[in-house]
Each structure stands twice: as C-alpha cells, then as structure tokens.
Amino acid sequence: MTTATISRAVHRVEIHPTAGDPVALRIMHDADAIGVTLSAARTARVYLIEADLDDRQLESACVKLLADPVNERAVLGASPASATLIEIHPLPGVMDPVAASVRNALRDLFDIDAEVTTGVRYEFEGVTPGQADTLARRLLANPVVQAIHTEPFHPDELPKGHEHDSPITHVQIRDLDDPALEKLSRAAHLFLSLEEMRAIRDEYRTLEREPTAIELETLAQTWSEHCVHKTLKSTITYRSDLENDPIDWINRPGHTLNPDGSVTIHNLLKSTVAAATHELIEEGIDWTLSVFVDNAGIIAFDDDHAVCVKVETHNHPSAIEPYGGAATGIGGCIRDIIGTGMAAKPIASTDVFCVAHP
C-alpha cells in the first residue's frame, strides 16, 4: 500500500494547448503590426496553487478542473523553455477572478483552503530578449496591475496581505472661499461643481466638523456624472434659432414654454428620448419589447429572437489607467446584457469615442 505525499507548497501547473494555439497566432499578428516579426510563438496558462495537496489530488485537479483533455494537456512544474520566455502574472493584491473560481472549486472538490494565482506563459522564437520585452510591455501586460517575468515564476510561497495603518484624515473645508473650493475639487480629483462644493461645505458647517477624506470621496462618487447622469436628468433651458419652430413645445411632455420664447425641459432624458420612444409605441411600433425597464433595452429581431442593446457613458480614467478604464466601461455593458431578462448572450460590442471641442 502506498501513501500519497501531502505538502503545503506552491504547486505550479501549466496548461498547454494540443490542437492549435489561437492566442499565439493572434500575438504573432499583433507583433507584426508593431514591427516585430515572430517565427513562432507558444502560450500556456499557469496556475500557482498553495495548498495541502497530495499527488493524486493535484492530478485530479488537473483533469477535472484545470485542463480540457480534448485539446489541452497539463504539465506539473515549469516545462523547459525552448525559446525566449515571458510570463505575465497579476501583482499582489490585484483581483484575479479566475483564481477565485479555482479556489472555490478546490474547496468543493477536496474540502481544502488554497491560495491561488494565475498567469500566462509565452515563448517567442526569432526575437531578442529586448524585442520580447517590447512585446510584453506593448501587447501582453498592463504594468499597473501585472508583473513581467523572464523566467518561470514559481515562488516558495504566494504573496500574502499585511497589516496597513490607515489613519483617518479630515479635510479642512468649512472655512474655504469659492476659489479654494474649486481648487480642492480639482486637486482631490472630486470634479464637483462650485455649487456642489458649497453644498458640502455648508453641510459640514451645520454638522460643526470637517469631513473625512473618505466622506468626500463618497460624495464625489455618488454625485458623479457617471453614477447619476446629472446632465441627462437635469432641467435645461433651450432657445430655438428658427423663426417658425415646427415643434409644438407646449404639448411636449415635461416641457414648459416661457414668456421670452425659451423652453424649459424638465429631466432631459425622460422628456425627450424616453418620451419619444413611448409615443412611437403608442402609435403602433411593436418591435420594442422592453424599454427603460431592464438592464438593457430589448427589440424584436424575428418571431423567435430578440436583440438586447446597452450603451454606457464611461469617462475613462485615462490619466492613470486607460486600458482598465475602457475595460470597465465595456464590462459594464456586457454585465447588463447578461443581466437582462433570464440572461442574454453578448455577441458584439460597440464604441463611440467623444472628445471635447478644441
């Protein structure tokens, strides 16, 4: 009778494709676009699992969880590199959703608590280490959240969190005048209007204390254009330049015709786009199945299929993290498509890029 070896260690598992490598083909195409020609490329997913696993459990995890036996093979440890190697792993503390799923699955399979992190291994033929580094930084990694390694990453233990002292800080706002309020809004990246900053200052004067930094951040987030669509929900005044305006403003929902000829529109989105949509439905349009109700709008495609459409205003945090900001906007739309009805299937993304007037 043999006894399985159990060890609390960092187990490295590589998952290599066996029936073509579409990720490698894409990278070769993208590399060529930036002037780097690869003669060959190979990729593999990497899992680092720190847990009390015996050999049989580790092999079982590879077969049942990590690799698809139809078109993938698992390698325990680091396989020898036959070309220039690059590995991309998340930095400590960065969210790793795949690792979280593996961690939960290992708990279900073996009733163990494991620490897991993931990565991707790349091998490039026909390039120098310097060219491989260029590919890593321009195509493969986001240095804000990912680390670049030039050899297989297999630490003795995975990075652990540590205690961090976060003292409460208060922001002096009650005695600020208008220019100082505007300066604080910009310097603290609150991006609130002067009127909003005055409201915050006056409220804390009433409370007879200064706000904490996190309170200011919370107010700025809650009052942000992205979160509450202040412009779309706002009341605006509009004046037409046409001598004979064809629009009957008096009978438009949410519109008020003023004595000076200007028009006040109450709740811009509700009184224009939404109102016009509902009017068309009342007039007989029957292909709008669900509008302004669920996480996305739904229109009929044919008798059996519908199309869900979601657009999202998203101001990319381009000064710090442009790629992640764009991904957040895209991810929000995909999330809402999946969350429509009993769950729709995302099939395509659209993009509209707007810039300010020069």
Short mmCIF file of C-alpha atoms in Angstrom, two decimals:
data_model
loop_
_atom_site.label_atom_id
_atom_site.label_comp_id
_atom_site.label_asym_id
_atom_site.label_seq_id
_atom_site.Cartn_x
_atom_site.Cartn_y
_atom_site.Cartn_z
CA MET A 1 0.00 0.00 0.00
CA THR A 2 1.39 3.40 -0.97
CA THR A 3 0.88 6.61 0.95
CA ALA A 4 0.26 9.79 -1.01
CA THR A 5 2.67 12.64 -0.35
CA ILE A 6 0.95 15.67 1.18
CA SER A 7 2.71 19.01 1.31
CA ARG A 8 1.76 22.62 1.89
CA ALA A 9 3.63 24.08 -1.01
CA VAL A 10 3.16 26.20 -4.10
CA HIS A 11 2.24 23.77 -6.86
CA ARG A 12 2.76 25.09 -10.38
CA VAL A 13 0.54 23.76 -13.16
CA GLU A 14 0.87 24.71 -16.83
CA ILE A 15 -1.96 24.11 -19.28
CA HIS A 16 -0.72 23.81 -22.87
CA PRO A 17 -2.96 23.65 -25.96
CA THR A 18 -2.62 20.50 -28.05
CA ALA A 19 -4.82 21.34 -31.05
CA GLY A 20 -3.62 24.70 -32.29
CA ASP A 21 -2.83 27.86 -30.36
CA PRO A 22 -5.11 30.72 -31.44
CA VAL A 23 -3.75 33.01 -28.72
CA ALA A 24 -0.24 32.60 -30.11
CA LEU A 25 -1.47 33.28 -33.65
CA ARG A 26 -3.13 36.50 -32.51
CA ILE A 27 0.05 37.62 -30.78
CA MET A 28 2.10 36.94 -33.90
CA HIS A 29 -0.31 39.08 -35.92
CA ASP A 30 -0.27 41.89 -33.35
CA ALA A 31 3.53 41.74 -33.06
CA ASP A 32 3.89 42.10 -36.80
CA ALA A 33 1.72 45.23 -36.64
CA ILE A 34 4.26 46.92 -34.35
CA GLY A 35 7.27 45.82 -36.39
CA VAL A 36 8.32 42.69 -34.51
CA THR A 37 8.31 39.50 -36.59
CA LEU A 38 7.99 36.22 -34.72
CA SER A 39 8.98 32.98 -36.42
CA ALA A 40 6.89 31.02 -33.90
CA ALA A 41 5.01 31.54 -30.64
CA ARG A 42 3.54 29.31 -27.97
CA THR A 43 1.36 30.07 -24.96
CA ALA A 44 0.21 28.28 -21.83
CA ARG A 45 -1.97 29.14 -18.87
CA VAL A 46 -0.24 28.99 -15.49
CA TYR A 47 -1.82 28.19 -12.13
CA LEU A 48 0.07 28.59 -8.86
CA ILE A 49 -1.73 26.73 -6.07
CA GLU A 50 -0.55 26.97 -2.47
CA ALA A 51 -2.33 24.20 -0.58
CA ASP A 52 -2.04 20.87 1.23
CA LEU A 53 -2.45 18.71 -1.87
CA ASP A 54 -1.19 15.19 -2.37
CA ASP A 55 -0.06 13.93 -5.76
CA ARG A 56 -3.37 12.26 -6.57
CA GLN A 57 -5.39 15.36 -5.67
CA LEU A 58 -3.16 17.53 -7.82
CA GLU A 59 -3.51 15.19 -10.79
CA SER A 60 -7.27 15.02 -10.23
CA ALA A 61 -7.48 18.82 -10.17
CA CYS A 62 -5.63 18.97 -13.49
CA VAL A 63 -8.03 16.53 -15.13
CA LYS A 64 -11.32 17.64 -13.58
CA LEU A 65 -10.75 21.35 -13.23
CA LEU A 66 -7.81 23.00 -14.96
CA ALA A 67 -7.38 21.29 -18.34
CA ASP A 68 -9.76 20.18 -21.07
CA PRO A 69 -8.48 16.71 -22.05
CA VAL A 70 -9.87 17.13 -25.57
CA ASN A 71 -7.46 19.88 -26.59
CA GLU A 72 -5.19 20.61 -23.64
CA ARG A 73 -2.51 18.91 -21.57
CA ALA A 74 -1.35 19.69 -18.05
CA VAL A 75 2.29 19.93 -17.01
CA LEU A 76 3.25 19.90 -13.33
CA GLY A 77 6.03 22.34 -12.57
CA ALA A 78 7.81 24.52 -15.12
CA SER A 79 8.38 22.94 -18.51
CA PRO A 80 11.77 23.68 -20.13
CA ALA A 81 11.79 26.76 -22.34
CA SER A 82 12.97 26.27 -25.91
CA ALA A 83 12.73 29.94 -26.88
CA THR A 84 12.65 33.41 -25.33
CA LEU A 85 10.25 33.23 -22.40
CA ILE A 86 7.92 35.83 -20.94
CA GLU A 87 5.40 35.29 -18.14
CA ILE A 88 2.71 37.70 -17.05
CA HIS A 89 1.27 37.44 -13.54
CA PRO A 90 -1.00 39.78 -11.56
CA LEU A 91 0.66 41.96 -8.97
CA PRO A 92 -0.08 41.15 -5.31
CA GLY A 93 -3.47 42.46 -4.26
CA VAL A 94 -4.89 42.66 -7.79
CA MET A 95 -8.23 40.96 -8.36
CA ASP A 96 -7.86 37.57 -10.06
CA PRO A 97 -11.37 36.25 -10.84
CA VAL A 98 -10.12 33.01 -12.41
CA ALA A 99 -8.03 32.29 -9.33
CA ALA A 100 -11.07 32.88 -7.13
CA SER A 101 -13.08 30.36 -9.18
CA VAL A 102 -10.29 27.78 -8.91
CA ARG A 103 -10.06 28.37 -5.17
CA ASN A 104 -13.79 27.75 -4.76
CA ALA A 105 -13.66 24.65 -6.95
CA LEU A 106 -10.76 23.17 -4.96
CA ARG A 107 -12.76 23.68 -1.80
CA ASP A 108 -15.70 21.83 -3.37
CA LEU A 109 -13.51 19.01 -4.69
CA PHE A 110 -11.20 18.37 -1.75
CA ASP A 111 -12.54 20.44 1.17
CA ILE A 112 -9.31 22.43 1.40
CA ASP A 113 -8.49 26.12 1.58
CA ALA A 114 -5.97 27.09 -1.07
CA GLU A 115 -4.29 30.26 -2.19
CA VAL A 116 -4.33 30.56 -5.97
CA THR A 117 -2.95 32.95 -8.54
CA THR A 118 -2.84 32.67 -12.32
CA GLY A 119 -0.59 33.76 -15.13
CA VAL A 120 0.22 33.28 -18.80
CA ARG A 121 3.42 31.84 -20.23
CA TYR A 122 4.68 32.95 -23.66
CA GLU A 123 7.54 31.54 -25.72
CA PHE A 124 8.75 33.56 -28.71
CA GLU A 125 11.09 32.36 -31.45
CA GLY A 126 13.00 34.68 -33.73
CA VAL A 127 13.28 37.66 -31.37
CA THR A 128 15.86 39.03 -28.96
CA PRO A 129 15.13 39.39 -25.23
CA GLY A 130 14.79 43.13 -25.81
CA GLN A 131 12.17 42.60 -28.51
CA ALA A 132 10.34 40.15 -26.26
CA ASP A 133 10.30 42.78 -23.52
CA THR A 134 8.84 45.26 -26.01
CA LEU A 135 6.08 42.79 -26.87
CA ALA A 136 5.37 42.21 -23.20
CA ARG A 137 5.04 45.89 -22.38
CA ARG A 138 3.15 46.92 -25.51
CA LEU A 139 0.89 43.92 -26.13
CA LEU A 140 0.77 41.50 -23.23
CA ALA A 141 0.98 43.24 -19.87
CA ASN A 142 -0.55 46.19 -18.10
CA PRO A 143 2.26 47.32 -15.74
CA VAL A 144 -0.25 48.99 -13.44
CA VAL A 145 -1.70 45.62 -12.39
CA GLN A 146 0.64 42.97 -13.82
CA ALA A 147 4.25 41.85 -13.39
CA ILE A 148 6.52 40.74 -16.24
CA HIS A 149 8.86 37.78 -15.64
CA THR A 150 11.59 36.49 -17.95
CA GLU A 151 11.72 33.02 -16.40
CA PRO A 152 9.08 30.65 -14.99
CA PHE A 153 7.55 32.23 -11.89
CA HIS A 154 7.41 29.66 -9.09
CA PRO A 155 7.82 31.29 -5.66
CA ASP A 156 8.24 29.34 -2.44
CA GLU A 157 5.05 30.98 -1.17
CA LEU A 158 2.43 33.24 -2.68
CA PRO A 159 2.38 36.90 -1.61
CA LYS A 160 0.27 37.47 1.48
CA GLY A 161 -1.54 40.56 2.61
CA HIS A 162 -0.16 42.53 5.52
CA GLU A 163 -1.50 44.96 8.05
CA HIS A 164 -1.71 48.51 6.85
CA ASP A 165 -2.24 51.52 9.06
CA SER A 166 -4.85 53.81 7.50
CA PRO A 167 -5.33 56.78 9.80
CA ILE A 168 -8.50 58.80 9.42
CA THR A 169 -7.75 62.12 7.75
CA HIS A 170 -10.01 65.15 7.80
CA VAL A 171 -10.19 67.71 5.02
CA GLN A 172 -10.41 71.36 6.01
CA ILE A 173 -13.36 72.70 4.02
CA ARG A 174 -15.59 74.77 6.32
CA ASP A 175 -13.53 77.96 6.01
CA LEU A 176 -12.80 77.76 2.27
CA ASP A 177 -13.95 80.50 -0.11
CA ASP A 178 -15.07 79.87 -3.69
CA PRO A 179 -11.61 79.82 -5.35
CA ALA A 180 -10.31 77.47 -2.64
CA LEU A 181 -13.32 75.17 -3.07
CA GLU A 182 -12.70 74.95 -6.81
CA LYS A 183 -9.01 74.25 -6.21
CA LEU A 184 -9.86 71.46 -3.73
CA SER A 185 -12.30 69.90 -6.19
CA ARG A 186 -9.56 69.66 -8.82
CA ALA A 187 -6.65 68.76 -6.53
CA ALA A 188 -8.57 65.99 -4.75
CA HIS A 189 -9.95 64.67 -8.07
CA LEU A 190 -13.51 65.24 -6.85
CA PHE A 191 -14.50 67.12 -10.03
CA LEU A 192 -17.58 68.61 -8.42
CA SER A 193 -19.06 71.95 -9.41
CA LEU A 194 -18.70 75.04 -7.26
CA GLU A 195 -22.36 74.79 -6.30
CA GLU A 196 -21.85 71.20 -5.14
CA MET A 197 -18.71 72.10 -3.21
CA ARG A 198 -20.60 74.92 -1.50
CA ALA A 199 -23.35 72.49 -0.51
CA ILE A 200 -20.81 70.14 1.07
CA ARG A 201 -19.07 72.97 2.89
CA ASP A 202 -22.34 74.35 4.24
CA GLU A 203 -23.50 70.91 5.40
CA TYR A 204 -20.33 70.36 7.42
CA ARG A 205 -20.65 73.83 8.88
CA THR A 206 -24.06 72.69 10.12
CA LEU A 207 -22.51 69.48 11.48
CA GLU A 208 -19.77 71.57 13.13
CA ARG A 209 -16.95 69.33 11.95
CA GLU A 210 -14.72 68.73 8.94
CA PRO A 211 -15.41 65.84 6.54
CA THR A 212 -13.12 62.83 6.39
CA ALA A 213 -11.33 62.12 3.13
CA ILE A 214 -13.47 59.04 2.52
CA GLU A 215 -16.66 61.04 3.08
CA LEU A 216 -15.59 63.50 0.39
CA GLU A 217 -14.71 60.64 -1.97
CA THR A 218 -18.09 59.03 -1.32
CA LEU A 219 -19.96 62.24 -2.09
CA ALA A 220 -17.91 62.82 -5.24
CA GLN A 221 -18.62 59.29 -6.47
CA THR A 222 -22.32 59.44 -5.60
CA TRP A 223 -22.72 62.82 -7.29
CA SER A 224 -20.58 61.96 -10.32
CA GLU A 225 -21.89 62.25 -13.86
CA HIS A 226 -21.21 58.57 -14.45
CA CYS A 227 -23.18 57.37 -11.42
CA VAL A 228 -26.27 59.59 -11.54
CA HIS A 229 -26.26 61.11 -15.05
CA LYS A 230 -26.68 64.67 -13.84
CA THR A 231 -26.81 66.09 -17.35
CA LEU A 232 -29.35 63.58 -18.65
CA LYS A 233 -31.60 64.11 -15.62
CA SER A 234 -31.14 67.86 -15.45
CA THR A 235 -33.54 70.69 -16.18
CA ILE A 236 -32.31 72.79 -19.08
CA THR A 237 -33.46 75.93 -20.87
CA TYR A 238 -33.46 75.83 -24.67
CA ARG A 239 -33.98 78.56 -27.23
CA SER A 240 -34.58 77.77 -30.90
CA ASP A 241 -32.99 79.91 -33.60
CA LEU A 242 -35.78 79.06 -36.05
CA GLU A 243 -38.32 81.79 -36.79
CA ASN A 244 -41.08 79.22 -37.31
CA ASP A 245 -40.20 76.37 -34.98
CA PRO A 246 -42.13 73.27 -36.14
CA ILE A 247 -42.13 71.69 -32.67
CA ASP A 248 -45.23 72.15 -30.53
CA TRP A 249 -43.36 72.73 -27.28
CA ILE A 250 -46.46 73.41 -25.18
CA ASN A 251 -47.81 69.90 -25.69
CA ARG A 252 -44.49 68.11 -25.28
CA PRO A 253 -44.33 66.12 -22.01
CA GLY A 254 -42.04 67.70 -19.46
CA HIS A 255 -41.68 70.93 -21.46
CA THR A 256 -42.64 74.45 -20.43
CA LEU A 257 -42.82 77.36 -22.91
CA ASN A 258 -41.57 80.51 -21.20
CA PRO A 259 -42.81 84.08 -21.89
CA ASP A 260 -39.49 85.02 -23.52
CA GLY A 261 -39.87 82.20 -26.07
CA SER A 262 -37.38 79.85 -24.44
CA VAL A 263 -38.33 76.31 -23.48
CA THR A 264 -37.61 74.65 -20.14
CA ILE A 265 -37.13 70.88 -20.40
CA HIS A 266 -37.56 69.04 -17.12
CA ASN A 267 -35.48 65.82 -16.90
CA LEU A 268 -33.79 65.89 -20.28
CA LEU A 269 -33.71 62.13 -20.95
CA LYS A 270 -37.20 61.36 -19.66
CA SER A 271 -38.80 64.25 -21.54
CA THR A 272 -37.05 63.68 -24.88
CA VAL A 273 -35.66 60.24 -25.76
CA ALA A 274 -37.87 58.26 -23.38
CA ALA A 275 -40.99 60.30 -24.16
CA ALA A 276 -40.50 59.98 -27.93
CA THR A 277 -39.96 56.23 -27.61
CA HIS A 278 -43.16 55.73 -25.63
CA GLU A 279 -45.09 57.87 -28.13
CA LEU A 280 -43.89 55.68 -31.01
CA ILE A 281 -45.00 52.59 -29.10
CA GLU A 282 -48.45 54.13 -28.57
CA GLU A 283 -48.62 54.88 -32.31
CA GLY A 284 -48.12 51.21 -33.17
CA ILE A 285 -44.41 50.37 -33.13
CA ASP A 286 -44.43 46.75 -31.99
CA TRP A 287 -40.78 45.70 -32.16
CA THR A 288 -39.79 47.39 -28.90
CA LEU A 289 -40.23 44.56 -26.41
CA SER A 290 -38.78 46.25 -23.32
CA VAL A 291 -37.50 49.81 -22.96
CA PHE A 292 -36.25 51.79 -19.95
CA VAL A 293 -37.13 48.93 -17.60
CA ASP A 294 -34.49 46.18 -17.50
CA ASN A 295 -30.70 46.38 -17.54
CA ALA A 296 -30.81 46.74 -21.34
CA GLY A 297 -33.37 47.60 -23.99
CA ILE A 298 -34.88 44.70 -25.93
CA ILE A 299 -36.11 44.83 -29.53
CA ALA A 300 -37.52 42.06 -31.71
CA PHE A 301 -35.18 40.53 -34.30
CA ASP A 302 -37.64 37.98 -35.69
CA ASP A 303 -40.50 35.90 -34.36
CA ASP A 304 -38.18 33.82 -32.18
CA HIS A 305 -35.23 36.04 -31.32
CA ALA A 306 -34.68 39.42 -29.71
CA VAL A 307 -31.69 41.74 -29.53
CA CYS A 308 -30.64 43.42 -26.29
CA VAL A 309 -28.80 46.73 -26.59
CA LYS A 310 -26.97 48.56 -23.82
CA VAL A 311 -24.86 51.69 -24.05
CA GLU A 312 -22.97 53.24 -21.17
CA THR A 313 -21.40 56.61 -20.64
CA HIS A 314 -17.94 55.98 -19.29
CA ASN A 315 -15.27 58.57 -18.65
CA HIS A 316 -12.09 56.50 -18.85
CA PRO A 317 -9.60 57.28 -16.04
CA SER A 318 -7.10 57.79 -18.82
CA ALA A 319 -4.62 59.81 -16.76
CA ILE A 320 -3.90 56.77 -14.58
CA GLU A 321 -5.25 53.63 -16.17
CA PRO A 322 -6.68 53.99 -19.71
CA TYR A 323 -6.86 50.27 -20.53
CA GLY A 324 -8.57 49.37 -17.27
CA GLY A 325 -10.96 52.29 -17.61
CA ALA A 326 -12.01 51.18 -21.07
CA ALA A 327 -12.39 47.60 -19.85
CA THR A 328 -14.64 48.78 -17.03
CA GLY A 329 -16.94 50.54 -19.48
CA ILE A 330 -17.10 47.53 -21.80
CA GLY A 331 -17.53 45.15 -18.88
CA GLY A 332 -20.46 47.15 -17.55
CA CYS A 333 -22.34 46.80 -20.82
CA ILE A 334 -21.58 43.09 -21.10
CA ARG A 335 -22.69 42.62 -17.49
CA ASP A 336 -26.00 44.33 -18.19
CA ILE A 337 -26.64 42.27 -21.32
CA ILE A 338 -26.10 39.10 -19.29
CA GLY A 339 -28.34 40.55 -16.59
CA THR A 340 -31.28 41.27 -18.90
CA GLY A 341 -34.33 39.04 -18.64
CA MET A 342 -33.29 35.45 -17.97
CA ALA A 343 -29.76 36.33 -19.24
CA ALA A 344 -28.98 37.34 -22.80
CA LYS A 345 -25.83 36.32 -24.68
CA PRO A 346 -23.26 39.03 -25.52
CA ILE A 347 -22.36 38.84 -29.21
CA ALA A 348 -20.79 42.21 -30.08
CA SER A 349 -19.55 45.48 -28.63
CA THR A 350 -19.82 49.00 -29.98
CA ASP A 351 -17.70 52.04 -29.22
CA VAL A 352 -18.31 55.75 -29.57
CA PHE A 353 -15.35 57.95 -28.64
CA CYS A 354 -16.10 61.59 -27.90
CA VAL A 355 -13.64 64.42 -27.32
CA ALA A 356 -14.15 67.98 -26.20
CA HIS A 357 -14.20 70.90 -28.61
CA PRO A 358 -10.60 72.00 -29.24
#
